[in-house]
Amino acid sequence: MLVLSRRVDESLLIDKDIKITVLDIKGGQVRLGITAPQSIKVHREEVFDRIQNDSANQED
Protein backbone atom coordinates (compact mmCIF):
# COMPACT_ATOMS: atom_id res chain seq x y z
CA MET A 1 0.00 0.00 0.00
CA LEU A 2 1.30 3.43 -0.93
CA VAL A 3 0.83 5.93 1.91
CA LEU A 4 0.85 9.66 1.09
CA SER A 5 0.38 12.79 3.18
CA ARG A 6 -1.62 15.68 1.72
CA ARG A 7 -2.89 18.96 3.12
CA VAL A 8 -6.12 20.78 2.29
CA ASP A 9 -6.19 21.85 -1.38
CA GLU A 10 -3.41 19.39 -2.28
CA SER A 11 -4.06 16.60 -4.77
CA LEU A 12 -2.78 13.30 -6.01
CA LEU A 13 -3.12 11.81 -9.47
CA ILE A 14 -3.88 8.25 -10.47
CA ASP A 15 -2.75 7.72 -14.02
CA LYS A 16 -3.53 10.89 -15.97
CA ASP A 17 -7.32 10.84 -15.72
CA ILE A 18 -8.10 10.61 -12.01
CA LYS A 19 -7.42 13.45 -9.57
CA ILE A 20 -8.16 13.26 -5.85
CA THR A 21 -8.10 16.53 -3.89
CA VAL A 22 -8.27 16.99 -0.12
CA LEU A 23 -11.10 19.49 0.36
CA ASP A 24 -11.38 19.62 4.14
CA ILE A 25 -10.07 17.97 7.30
CA LYS A 26 -12.14 18.19 10.50
CA GLY A 27 -11.60 15.96 13.48
CA GLY A 28 -11.48 12.38 12.28
CA GLN A 29 -12.99 13.08 8.86
CA VAL A 30 -11.41 13.97 5.54
CA ARG A 31 -13.50 15.32 2.64
CA LEU A 32 -12.17 14.33 -0.77
CA GLY A 33 -13.05 15.60 -4.21
CA ILE A 34 -12.62 13.14 -7.06
CA THR A 35 -12.33 14.15 -10.70
CA ALA A 36 -12.54 11.19 -13.08
CA PRO A 37 -14.03 10.31 -16.46
CA GLN A 38 -17.71 9.33 -16.29
CA SER A 39 -16.71 5.82 -17.37
CA ILE A 40 -14.91 5.35 -14.02
CA LYS A 41 -17.26 4.29 -11.23
CA VAL A 42 -16.44 5.75 -7.83
CA HIS A 43 -18.08 4.32 -4.68
CA ARG A 44 -17.45 4.37 -0.97
CA GLU A 45 -16.16 0.95 0.08
CA GLU A 46 -19.32 -0.01 1.99
CA VAL A 47 -21.49 0.87 -1.02
CA PHE A 48 -19.23 -1.09 -3.36
CA ASP A 49 -19.39 -4.13 -1.05
CA ARG A 50 -23.21 -3.93 -1.02
CA ILE A 51 -23.30 -3.73 -4.82
CA GLN A 52 -21.01 -6.77 -5.07
CA ASN A 53 -23.12 -8.74 -2.59
CA ASP A 54 -26.34 -7.83 -4.40
CA SER A 55 -24.83 -8.91 -7.73
CA ALA A 56 -23.65 -12.22 -6.27
CA ASN A 57 -27.11 -12.88 -4.78
CA GLN A 58 -28.80 -12.20 -8.12
CA GLU A 59 -26.56 -14.78 -9.81
CA ASP A 60 -27.66 -17.48 -7.34
Short mmCIF file of C-alpha atoms in Angstrom, two decimals, residues 6-12 19-35:
data_model
loop_
_atom_site.label_atom_id
_atom_site.label_comp_id
_atom_site.label_asym_id
_atom_site.label_seq_id
_atom_site.Cartn_x
_atom_site.Cartn_y
_atom_site.Cartn_z
CA ARG A 6 -1.62 15.68 1.72
CA ARG A 7 -2.89 18.96 3.12
CA VAL A 8 -6.12 20.78 2.29
CA ASP A 9 -6.19 21.85 -1.38
CA GLU A 10 -3.41 19.39 -2.28
CA SER A 11 -4.06 16.60 -4.77
CA LEU A 12 -2.78 13.30 -6.01
CA LYS A 19 -7.42 13.45 -9.57
CA ILE A 20 -8.16 13.26 -5.85
CA THR A 21 -8.10 16.53 -3.89
CA VAL A 22 -8.27 16.99 -0.12
CA LEU A 23 -11.10 19.49 0.36
CA ASP A 24 -11.38 19.62 4.14
CA ILE A 25 -10.07 17.97 7.30
CA LYS A 26 -12.14 18.19 10.50
CA GLY A 27 -11.60 15.96 13.48
CA GLY A 28 -11.48 12.38 12.28
CA GLN A 29 -12.99 13.08 8.86
CA VAL A 30 -11.41 13.97 5.54
CA ARG A 31 -13.50 15.32 2.64
CA LEU A 32 -12.17 14.33 -0.77
CA GLY A 33 -13.05 15.60 -4.21
CA ILE A 34 -12.62 13.14 -7.06
CA THR A 35 -12.33 14.15 -10.70
#
